[in-house]
Coordinates of N, CA and C and ligand atoms in Angstrom, one line a residue:
X807 N -23.3 14.7 169.3 CA -22.7 13.3 169.2 C -23.7 12.3 169.9
X808 N -23.6 11.0 169.4 CA -24.5 10.0 170.0 C -24.2 9.7 171.4
X809 N -25.1 9.9 172.3 CA -24.9 9.6 173.7 C -25.1 8.2 174.0
X810 N -24.2 7.4 174.6 CA -24.4 6.0 174.8 C -24.0 5.6 176.2
X811 N -24.8 4.8 176.8 CA -24.5 4.3 178.1 C -23.7 2.9 177.9
X812 N -22.5 2.9 178.5 CA -21.7 1.7 178.3 C -22.2 0.5 179.1
X813 N -21.8 -0.7 178.8 CA -22.2 -1.9 179.5 C -21.9 -1.8 181.0
X814 N -20.6 -1.2 181.3 CA -20.3 -1.2 182.7 C -21.1 -0.1 183.4
X815 N -21.5 1.0 182.7 CA -22.3 2.0 183.3 C -23.7 1.4 183.6
X816 N -24.2 0.6 182.7 CA -25.5 -0.1 182.9 C -25.5 -0.9 184.2
X817 N -24.3 -1.7 184.3 CA -24.2 -2.6 185.4 C -24.1 -1.7 186.7
X818 N -23.4 -0.6 186.7 CA -23.3 0.3 187.8 C -24.7 0.8 188.3
X819 N -25.5 1.2 187.3 CA -26.8 1.8 187.6 C -27.7 0.7 188.2
X820 N -27.6 -0.5 187.7 CA -28.4 -1.7 188.2 C -28.1 -1.9 189.6
X821 N -26.8 -2.0 190.0 CA -26.3 -2.2 191.4 C -26.9 -1.2 192.3
X822 N -26.8 0.1 191.9 CA -27.2 1.2 192.7 C -28.7 1.2 192.9
X823 N -29.5 1.1 191.8 CA -30.9 1.1 191.9 C -31.5 0.0 192.7
X824 N -30.9 -1.2 192.5 CA -31.4 -2.4 193.2 C -31.1 -2.2 194.7
X825 N -30.0 -1.6 195.1 CA -29.7 -1.4 196.5 C -30.6 -0.3 197.0
X826 N -30.9 0.7 196.2 CA -31.7 1.8 196.7 C -33.1 1.3 196.9
X827 N -33.6 0.4 196.1 CA -35.0 -0.2 196.3 C -35.0 -1.2 197.4
X828 N -33.9 -1.9 197.6 CA -33.9 -3.0 198.6 C -33.9 -2.3 200.0
X829 N -33.1 -1.3 200.2 CA -33.0 -0.6 201.5 C -34.0 0.5 201.7
X830 N -35.2 0.1 202.2 CA -36.2 1.1 202.5 C -36.6 1.0 203.9
X831 N -37.3 2.0 204.4 CA -37.8 2.0 205.8 C -38.8 0.8 205.8
X832 N -38.7 -0.1 206.9 CA -39.7 -1.2 206.9 C -41.1 -0.6 207.0
X833 N -42.0 -1.3 206.2 CA -43.4 -0.8 206.1 C -44.1 -0.7 207.5
X834 N -43.8 -1.5 208.5 CA -44.4 -1.4 209.8 C -44.0 -0.1 210.5
X835 N -42.8 0.3 210.2 CA -42.3 1.6 210.7 C -43.0 2.8 210.0
X836 N -43.0 2.7 208.7 CA -43.7 3.8 207.9 C -45.1 3.9 208.3
X837 N -45.8 2.7 208.5 CA -47.2 2.7 208.8 C -47.5 3.5 210.1
X838 N -46.5 3.6 211.0 CA -46.8 4.3 212.3 C -47.2 5.7 212.0
X839 N -46.8 6.3 210.8 CA -47.2 7.6 210.5 C -48.7 7.8 210.5
X840 N -49.3 6.7 210.2 CA -50.8 6.8 210.0 C -51.5 6.7 211.4
X841 N -50.8 6.3 212.5 CA -51.6 6.2 213.7 C -52.1 7.6 214.1
X842 N -53.1 7.6 215.0 CA -53.9 8.8 215.1 C -53.5 9.9 216.1
X843 N -52.4 9.7 216.9 CA -52.1 10.8 217.8 C -51.4 11.9 217.0
X844 N -51.8 13.1 217.2 CA -51.2 14.2 216.5 C -50.6 15.4 217.3
X845 N -50.3 15.0 218.6 CA -49.7 16.1 219.4 C -48.3 16.5 218.9
X846 N -47.8 17.6 219.2 CA -46.5 18.0 218.7 C -45.4 17.0 219.2
X847 N -45.6 16.6 220.5 CA -44.7 15.6 221.0 C -44.8 14.3 220.2
X848 N -46.0 13.8 220.0 CA -46.2 12.5 219.3 C -45.6 12.6 217.9
X849 N -45.8 13.8 217.2 CA -45.3 14.0 215.9 C -43.7 13.9 215.9
X850 N -43.2 14.6 216.9 CA -41.7 14.7 217.0 C -41.1 13.3 217.2
X851 N -41.8 12.5 218.1 CA -41.3 11.2 218.4 C -41.4 10.3 217.1
X852 N -42.5 10.4 216.4 CA -42.7 9.6 215.2 C -41.6 9.9 214.1
X853 N -41.4 11.3 213.9 CA -40.4 11.7 212.9 C -39.0 11.3 213.4
X854 N -38.8 11.3 214.7 CA -37.5 10.8 215.2 C -37.3 9.3 214.8
X855 N -38.4 8.6 215.0 CA -38.3 7.1 214.7 C -38.0 6.9 213.2
X856 N -38.7 7.7 212.4 CA -38.6 7.6 210.9 C -37.1 8.0 210.5
X857 N -36.6 9.0 211.1 CA -35.3 9.5 210.8 C -34.2 8.4 211.2
X858 N -34.4 7.9 212.4 CA -33.5 6.9 212.9 C -33.5 5.6 212.0
X859 N -34.7 5.2 211.6 CA -34.8 4.1 210.7 C -34.2 4.4 209.3
X860 N -34.4 5.7 208.9 CA -33.8 6.1 207.6 C -32.3 6.1 207.6
X861 N -31.7 6.5 208.7 CA -30.3 6.5 208.8 C -29.7 5.1 208.7
X862 N -30.4 4.1 209.4 CA -30.0 2.7 209.3 C -30.1 2.2 207.9
X863 N -31.1 2.6 207.2 CA -31.3 2.2 205.8 C -30.2 2.9 204.9
X864 N -29.8 4.1 205.2 CA -28.8 4.8 204.5 C -27.5 4.2 204.6
X865 N -27.1 3.7 205.9 CA -25.8 3.1 206.1 C -25.7 1.8 205.3
X866 N -26.8 1.0 205.2 CA -26.8 -0.2 204.4 C -26.7 0.1 203.0
X867 N -27.4 1.2 202.5 CA -27.4 1.5 201.1 C -26.0 1.9 200.7
X868 N -25.3 2.7 201.5 CA -24.0 3.2 201.1 C -23.0 2.0 200.9
X869 N -23.2 1.0 201.6 CA -22.3 -0.2 201.5 C -22.3 -0.8 200.1
X870 N -23.5 -0.5 199.4 CA -23.6 -1.1 198.0 C -23.2 -0.1 196.9
X871 N -22.7 1.1 197.3 CA -22.3 2.0 196.3 C -20.9 1.6 195.8
X872 N -20.7 1.2 194.6 CA -19.4 0.7 194.1 C -18.3 1.6 194.5
X873 N -17.3 1.1 195.2 CA -16.1 1.8 195.5 C -16.2 2.4 196.9
X874 N -17.4 2.5 197.5 CA -17.6 3.2 198.8 C -16.7 2.5 199.9
X875 N -16.8 1.2 199.9 CA -16.2 0.5 201.0 C -14.6 0.5 200.8
X876 N -14.2 0.9 199.6 CA -12.7 0.9 199.4 C -12.2 2.3 199.9
X877 N -13.1 3.2 200.2 CA -12.6 4.5 200.7 C -12.0 4.3 202.1
X878 N -11.2 5.3 202.5 CA -10.7 5.3 203.9 C -11.9 5.2 204.9
X879 N -11.8 4.4 205.9 CA -13.0 4.2 206.8 C -13.5 5.5 207.4
X880 N -12.5 6.4 207.8 CA -13.0 7.6 208.5 C -13.7 8.5 207.5
X881 N -13.2 8.4 206.2 CA -13.9 9.2 205.2 C -15.3 8.7 204.9
X882 N -15.5 7.4 205.0 CA -16.8 6.8 204.9 C -17.8 7.4 205.9
X883 N -17.3 7.5 207.1 CA -18.1 8.1 208.2 C -18.4 9.5 208.0
X884 N -17.3 10.3 207.5 CA -17.5 11.7 207.3 C -18.5 11.9 206.2
X885 N -18.5 11.1 205.1 CA -19.5 11.2 204.0 C -20.9 10.9 204.5
X886 N -21.1 9.9 205.4 CA -22.4 9.6 205.9 C -22.9 10.7 206.8
X887 N -22.0 11.2 207.7 CA -22.5 12.3 208.6 C -22.8 13.5 207.8
X888 N -22.0 13.8 206.8 CA -22.2 15.0 206.0 C -23.4 15.0 205.1
X889 N -23.8 13.8 204.7 CA -24.9 13.7 203.7 C -26.2 13.2 204.3
X890 N -26.3 12.8 205.5 CA -27.5 12.2 206.1 C -28.7 13.1 205.9
X891 N -28.6 14.3 206.4 CA -29.8 15.2 206.3 C -30.2 15.4 204.9
X892 N -29.3 15.6 204.0 CA -29.6 15.8 202.6 C -30.3 14.6 202.0
X893 N -29.7 13.4 202.3 CA -30.3 12.2 201.8 C -31.7 12.0 202.3
X894 N -31.9 12.4 203.6 CA -33.3 12.3 204.2 C -34.3 13.3 203.6
X895 N -33.7 14.5 203.2 CA -34.6 15.4 202.5 C -35.1 14.8 201.2
X896 N -34.1 14.2 200.5 CA -34.4 13.5 199.2 C -35.4 12.4 199.4
X897 N -35.2 11.6 200.5 CA -36.1 10.4 200.7 C -37.5 10.9 201.1
X898 N -37.6 11.9 202.0 CA -38.9 12.3 202.4 C -39.6 13.1 201.2
X899 N -38.8 13.7 200.4 CA -39.4 14.4 199.2 C -40.0 13.4 198.3
X900 N -39.3 12.2 198.2 CA -39.9 11.2 197.3 C -41.2 10.7 197.8
X901 N -41.3 10.7 199.1 CA -42.6 10.2 199.7 C -43.7 11.2 199.3
X902 N -43.4 12.5 199.3 CA -44.4 13.5 198.9 C -44.7 13.4 197.5
X903 N -43.6 13.3 196.6 CA -43.8 13.4 195.2 C -44.5 12.1 194.7
X904 N -44.2 11.0 195.3 CA -44.8 9.8 194.7 C -46.2 9.5 195.2
X905 N -46.7 10.5 196.0 CA -48.1 10.4 196.5 C -48.3 9.0 197.0
X906 N -47.7 8.7 198.1 CA -47.8 7.3 198.7 C -49.3 6.9 198.7
X907 N -49.5 5.6 198.3 CA -50.9 5.2 198.1 C -51.7 5.3 199.4
X908 N -51.1 4.8 200.6 CA -51.9 4.8 201.8 C -51.9 6.1 202.5
X909 N -52.0 7.3 201.8 CA -52.2 8.5 202.4 C -51.0 9.0 203.3
X910 N -49.8 8.5 203.1 CA -48.7 8.9 203.9 C -48.4 10.4 203.6
X911 N -48.6 10.9 202.4 CA -48.2 12.2 202.0 C -48.9 13.3 202.9
X912 N -50.2 13.2 203.0 CA -50.9 14.3 203.8 C -50.4 14.1 205.3
X913 N -50.4 12.9 205.7 CA -50.1 12.6 207.1 C -48.7 13.1 207.4
X914 N -47.7 12.8 206.5 CA -46.3 13.2 206.8 C -46.2 14.7 206.8
X915 N -46.9 15.4 205.9 CA -46.9 16.9 205.9 C -47.4 17.4 207.2
X916 N -48.6 16.8 207.6 CA -49.2 17.3 208.9 C -48.3 17.1 210.1
X917 N -47.6 16.0 210.1 CA -46.7 15.7 211.3 C -45.5 16.7 211.2
X918 N -45.0 16.9 210.0 CA -43.8 17.8 210.0 C -44.2 19.2 210.4
X919 N -45.4 19.6 209.9 CA -45.8 21.0 210.2 C -46.1 21.2 211.7
X920 N -46.4 20.1 212.4 CA -46.7 20.2 213.8 C -45.8 19.4 214.6
X921 N -44.4 19.7 214.5 CA -43.5 18.9 215.3 C -42.5 19.8 216.0
X922 N -42.9 21.1 216.1 CA -42.0 22.1 216.8 C -40.9 22.7 215.9
X923 N -41.1 22.6 214.6 CA -40.2 23.2 213.6 C -40.8 24.6 213.4
X924 N -39.9 25.7 213.5 CA -40.4 27.0 213.4 C -40.8 27.4 212.0
X925 N -41.8 28.2 211.9 CA -42.4 28.6 210.6 C -41.4 29.0 209.5
X926 N -40.3 29.6 209.9 CA -39.3 30.1 208.9 C -38.7 29.0 208.1
X927 N -38.7 27.7 208.7 CA -38.1 26.6 207.9 C -39.1 25.9 207.1
X928 N -40.4 26.1 207.4 CA -41.5 25.4 206.7 C -41.5 25.8 205.2
X929 N -41.3 27.1 204.9 CA -41.4 27.5 203.5 C -40.3 26.9 202.6
X930 N -39.0 27.1 203.0 CA -38.0 26.5 202.2 C -38.1 25.0 202.1
X931 N -38.6 24.4 203.2 CA -38.7 22.9 203.2 C -39.7 22.4 202.2
X932 N -40.9 23.0 202.3 CA -42.0 22.6 201.4 C -41.9 23.1 200.0
X933 N -41.1 24.2 199.8 CA -40.8 24.6 198.4 C -39.9 23.5 197.8
X934 N -39.0 23.0 198.6 CA -38.1 22.0 198.1 C -38.9 20.7 197.7
X935 N -39.8 20.3 198.6 CA -40.6 19.1 198.3 C -41.4 19.3 197.0
X936 N -41.9 20.6 196.8 CA -42.6 20.9 195.6 C -41.7 20.8 194.4
X937 N -40.5 21.4 194.5 CA -39.6 21.4 193.3 C -39.1 20.0 193.0
X938 N -39.0 19.1 194.0 CA -38.6 17.7 193.6 C -39.8 17.1 192.9
X939 N -41.0 17.3 193.5 CA -42.2 16.7 192.9 C -42.3 17.1 191.4
X940 N -42.0 18.3 191.1 CA -42.2 18.8 189.7 C -41.2 18.2 188.7
X941 N -40.1 17.6 189.2 CA -39.2 16.9 188.3 C -39.7 15.6 187.8
X942 N -40.6 15.0 188.6 CA -41.2 13.7 188.2 C -40.0 12.7 187.9
X943 N -39.0 12.6 188.9 CA -37.9 11.8 188.7 C -38.3 10.3 188.6
X944 N -37.6 9.5 187.7 CA -37.8 8.1 187.7 C -36.9 7.5 188.8
X945 N -37.1 6.3 189.2 CA -36.4 5.7 190.3 C -34.9 5.7 190.1
X946 N -34.4 5.5 188.8 CA -33.0 5.5 188.6 C -32.4 6.9 188.9
X947 N -33.1 7.9 188.6 CA -32.6 9.3 188.8 C -32.6 9.6 190.3
X948 N -33.6 9.1 191.1 CA -33.7 9.3 192.5 C -32.5 8.6 193.2
X949 N -32.3 7.3 192.8 CA -31.2 6.5 193.4 C -29.8 7.2 193.1
X950 N -29.6 7.6 191.8 CA -28.3 8.2 191.4 C -28.1 9.6 192.1
X951 N -29.2 10.3 192.2 CA -29.1 11.7 192.8 C -28.7 11.5 194.3
X952 N -29.3 10.5 195.0 CA -29.0 10.3 196.4 C -27.5 9.8 196.5
X953 N -27.1 9.0 195.6 CA -25.7 8.5 195.6 C -24.7 9.7 195.4
X954 N -25.1 10.6 194.4 CA -24.2 11.8 194.2 C -24.1 12.6 195.4
X955 N -25.3 12.8 196.1 CA -25.3 13.6 197.4 C -24.3 13.0 198.4
X956 N -24.4 11.6 198.5 CA -23.5 10.9 199.5 C -22.1 11.1 199.2
X957 N -21.8 11.0 197.9 CA -20.4 11.1 197.4 C -19.9 12.5 197.1
X958 N -20.3 13.5 198.0 CA -19.9 14.9 197.9 C -18.5 15.0 198.5
X959 N -17.5 15.3 197.7 CA -16.1 15.3 198.2 C -15.8 16.3 199.3
X960 N -16.5 17.5 199.3 CA -16.1 18.6 200.2 C -16.9 18.6 201.5
X961 N -17.2 17.4 202.0 CA -17.9 17.4 203.3 C -16.8 17.6 204.4
X962 N -17.2 18.1 205.6 CA -16.2 18.3 206.6 C -15.5 17.0 207.0
X963 N -14.1 17.2 207.2 CA -13.3 16.1 207.7 C -13.0 15.0 206.6
X964 N -13.4 15.2 205.4 CA -13.0 14.2 204.4 C -11.5 14.4 204.0
X965 N -10.7 13.4 204.2 CA -9.2 13.6 203.9 C -8.9 13.4 202.4
X966 N -9.3 12.2 201.9 CA -9.0 12.0 200.4 C -10.1 12.4 199.5
X967 N -10.2 13.7 199.3 CA -11.4 14.2 198.5 C -11.3 13.7 197.1
X968 N -10.0 13.5 196.6 CA -9.9 13.1 195.2 C -10.6 11.7 195.0
X969 N -10.4 10.8 195.9 CA -11.0 9.5 195.8 C -12.5 9.6 195.7
X970 N -13.1 10.5 196.6 CA -14.5 10.6 196.6 C -15.0 11.3 195.2
X971 N -14.2 12.2 194.8 CA -14.5 12.9 193.5 C -14.6 12.0 192.4
X972 N -13.6 11.0 192.3 CA -13.6 10.0 191.2 C -14.8 9.2 191.2
X973 N -15.3 8.8 192.4 CA -16.5 8.0 192.5 C -17.7 8.8 192.1
X974 N -17.7 10.1 192.6 CA -18.9 10.9 192.3 C -19.0 11.2 190.8
X975 N -17.8 11.4 190.1 CA -17.7 11.7 188.7 C -18.4 10.6 187.9
X976 N -18.0 9.3 188.4 CA -18.6 8.2 187.6 C -20.1 8.2 187.6
X977 N -20.7 8.5 188.8 CA -22.1 8.5 188.9 C -22.7 9.7 188.1
X978 N -22.1 10.9 188.2 CA -22.5 12.1 187.5 C -22.6 11.8 186.0
X979 N -21.5 11.1 185.5 CA -21.4 10.9 184.1 C -22.6 10.0 183.6
X980 N -22.9 9.0 184.3 CA -24.0 8.1 183.8 C -25.4 8.8 184.0
X981 N -25.5 9.6 185.1 CA -26.8 10.3 185.3 C -27.0 11.3 184.2
X982 N -25.9 12.0 183.8 CA -26.0 13.0 182.7 C -26.5 12.3 181.4
X983 N -25.9 11.2 181.1 CA -26.2 10.5 179.9 C -27.7 10.0 180.0
X984 N -28.1 9.5 181.1 CA -29.5 9.0 181.3 C -30.5 10.2 181.1
X985 N -30.1 11.3 181.6 CA -31.0 12.5 181.5 C -31.2 12.9 180.1
X986 N -30.1 12.9 179.3 CA -30.2 13.2 177.9 C -31.1 12.2 177.1
X987 N -30.9 10.9 177.5 CA -31.7 9.9 176.8 C -33.1 9.9 177.3
X988 N -33.4 10.1 178.6 CA -34.8 10.1 179.1 C -35.6 11.3 178.8
X989 N -34.8 12.5 178.7 CA -35.6 13.8 178.6 C -35.0 14.5 177.4
X990 N -35.1 13.9 176.2 CA -34.5 14.6 175.0 C -35.2 16.0 174.7
X991 N -36.4 16.1 175.2 CA -37.1 17.4 175.0 C -36.7 18.5 176.0
X992 N -35.9 18.0 177.0 CA -35.6 19.0 178.0 C -34.1 19.0 178.3
X993 N -33.3 19.6 177.5 CA -31.8 19.6 177.6 C -31.3 20.1 178.9
X994 N -32.2 20.9 179.6 CA -31.8 21.5 180.9 C -32.0 20.5 182.1
X995 N -32.6 19.4 181.8 CA -33.1 18.5 182.9 C -32.0 18.1 183.9
X996 N -30.8 17.7 183.3 CA -29.7 17.3 184.2 C -29.3 18.5 185.1
X997 N -29.2 19.7 184.5 CA -28.8 20.9 185.2 C -29.8 21.2 186.3
X998 N -31.1 20.9 186.1 CA -32.1 21.2 187.1 C -32.0 20.2 188.2
X999 N -31.6 18.9 187.9 CA -31.4 17.9 189.0 C -30.3 18.4 189.9
X1000 N -29.2 18.8 189.3 CA -28.0 19.3 190.1 C -28.4 20.5 190.8
X1001 N -29.3 21.3 190.3 CA -29.7 22.5 191.0 C -30.4 22.2 192.3
X1002 N -31.0 21.0 192.4 CA -31.7 20.5 193.6 C -30.6 20.2 194.7
X1003 N -29.4 19.8 194.3 CA -28.3 19.5 195.2 C -27.9 20.8 195.9
X1004 N -27.9 21.9 195.2 CA -27.6 23.2 195.8 C -28.6 23.6 196.8
X1005 N -29.9 23.4 196.5 CA -31.0 23.7 197.4 C -30.9 22.8 198.7
X1006 N -30.4 21.6 198.5 CA -30.2 20.6 199.6 C -29.2 21.2 200.6
X1007 N -28.1 21.8 200.1 CA -27.1 22.4 201.0 C -27.7 23.4 201.9
X1008 N -28.6 24.3 201.3 CA -29.2 25.4 202.0 C -30.1 24.8 203.1
X1009 N -30.9 23.7 202.7 CA -31.8 23.1 203.7 C -31.0 22.5 204.8
X1010 N -29.8 22.0 204.5 CA -29.0 21.3 205.5 C -28.5 22.4 206.6
X1011 N -28.3 23.6 206.1 CA -27.9 24.6 207.1 C -29.2 25.0 207.9
X1012 N -30.3 25.1 207.3 CA -31.6 25.4 208.1 C -31.8 24.3 209.1
X1013 N -31.5 23.0 208.7 CA -31.7 21.9 209.6 C -30.9 22.0 210.8
X1014 N -29.6 22.5 210.7 CA -28.8 22.6 211.9 C -29.5 23.5 212.9
X1015 N -30.1 24.6 212.4 CA -30.9 25.5 213.3 C -32.1 24.8 213.9
X1016 N -32.7 24.0 213.0 CA -33.9 23.2 213.5 C -33.5 22.4 214.7
X1017 N -32.3 21.7 214.6 CA -31.9 20.8 215.7 C -31.7 21.7 216.9
X1018 N -31.0 22.8 216.8 CA -30.8 23.7 218.0 C -32.1 24.1 218.6
X1019 N -33.0 24.5 217.8 CA -34.3 24.9 218.5 C -35.0 23.8 219.1
X1020 N -34.9 22.6 218.6 CA -35.5 21.4 219.2 C -34.8 21.1 220.6
X1021 N -33.5 21.2 220.5 CA -32.7 20.9 221.7 C -33.0 21.9 222.8
X1022 N -33.1 23.2 222.4 CA -33.4 24.3 223.4 C -34.7 23.9 224.1
X1023 N -35.7 23.3 223.4 CA -36.9 22.9 224.0 C -36.8 21.5 224.5
X1024 N -35.6 21.1 224.8 CA -35.4 19.8 225.5 C -35.9 18.6 224.8
X1025 N -35.9 18.6 223.5 CA -36.4 17.4 222.7 C -35.2 16.4 222.7
X1026 N -35.5 15.2 222.9 CA -34.5 14.1 222.9 C -34.4 13.4 221.5
X1027 N -33.2 13.1 221.1 CA -33.0 12.3 219.9 C -32.5 10.9 220.2
X1028 N -32.5 10.0 219.3 CA -32.0 8.6 219.5 C -30.4 8.7 219.5
X1029 N -29.8 7.7 220.1 CA -28.3 7.6 220.1 C -27.7 7.7 218.7
X1030 N -28.4 7.0 217.7 CA -27.9 7.0 216.3 C -27.9 8.4 215.7
X1031 N -29.0 9.1 216.0 CA -29.1 10.5 215.4 C -28.1 11.4 216.1
X1032 N -27.9 11.2 217.5 CA -27.0 12.1 218.2 C -25.6 11.9 217.6
X1033 N -25.3 10.6 217.2 CA -24.0 10.3 216.7 C -23.8 10.9 215.3
X1034 N -24.8 10.8 214.5 CA -24.7 11.2 213.1 C -24.8 12.7 213.0
X1035 N -25.5 13.4 213.9 CA -25.6 14.8 213.9 C -24.8 15.5 214.9
X1036 N -23.9 14.8 215.6 CA -23.0 15.4 216.6 C -23.8 16.3 217.6
X1037 N -24.9 15.7 218.2 CA -25.6 16.5 219.2 C -25.5 15.7 220.5
X1038 N -25.9 16.4 221.6 CA -25.8 15.8 223.0 C -24.5 15.1 223.3
Ligands
82X56 C1 -35.4 13.7 214.2 C2 -36.6 14.0 213.4 C3 -37.6 14.9 214.3 C4 -36.2 14.8 212.2 O1 -35.4 15.9 212.3 N1 -35.3 16.4 211.1 C5 -36.0 15.7 210.2 C6 -36.1 15.9 208.8 C7 -37.3 16.5 208.3 CL1 -38.5 16.9 209.4 C8 -37.4 16.7 207.0 C9 -36.4 16.4 206.1 C10 -35.2 15.8 206.6 C11 -35.1 15.5 207.9 CL2 -33.7 14.8 208.6 C12 -36.6 14.7 210.9 C13 -37.5 13.6 210.3 O2 -36.7 13.0 209.3 C14 -37.2 12.1 208.4 C15 -36.3 11.5 207.6 C16 -36.7 10.5 206.7 C17 -38.1 10.2 206.6 C18 -38.7 9.2 205.7 C19 -40.0 9.1 205.9 C20 -40.9 8.2 205.2 C21 -42.3 8.3 205.4 C22 -43.1 7.4 204.7 C23 -42.7 6.4 203.9 C24 -41.3 6.3 203.8 C25 -40.7 5.2 202.9 O3 -39.5 5.2 202.7 O4 -41.5 4.3 202.4 C26 -40.4 7.2 204.4 S1 -40.6 10.2 207.0 C27 -39.0 10.8 207.4 C28 -38.6 11.8 208.3

């Protein structure tokens, strides 16, 4: 049957993509990645600053997701806490895959590889970055996939899961249609996008262990990261 994106779905995508593009890490913060200190401590501090800035960007972005602010306030917090790491894996993956012009890609990889993260997490992490890069997602797909990740109903402590599910379904439906229209030669493309969400869940579990090993080595996080990751 003919797949068609309705007028209201087009409006929804426009709102989400504009918000996604508007809320980015400020360039002066991102540029810090290029400064020349490369000690493990310096890398950890820089990545902490990037993550903190990214969480602030994420909070602002979620306010523009249609329906998000009508959710129960505590559920809004539960969704943010539950999806922050996954949204940041997606964001940092986009930095790798879009081959940032000013050499951020190599520098970011270098800093992540030398920031006290144990070897066992490097392989799944960089496999994920590679698998995202291979999808060559357009910005609408990136924005909608991040939104779908945020609107995951079964995060811990979410009370009204149905309300979140309804919002997520709306986004899933328009992303599915867009994938069919954008990738007619690859009917599996939408399924492959959703497969990345499963990979994100696994990475999120690895990340909890990364946090523990950093803390054991007495690494300090910012108050915002402590709050969103329930540490310290
Ligand atoms: C606290 C810190 C040590 C940490 O703990 N776990 C992780 C993590 C790591 Cl390692 C990997 C994945 C996810 C997480 Cl959460 C991190 C660092 O997380 C981040 C989070 C977002 C971004 C965005 C960037 C970025 C660069 C250039 C340009 C742009 C841009 O948006 O233009 C963004 S770098 C960056 C680093």
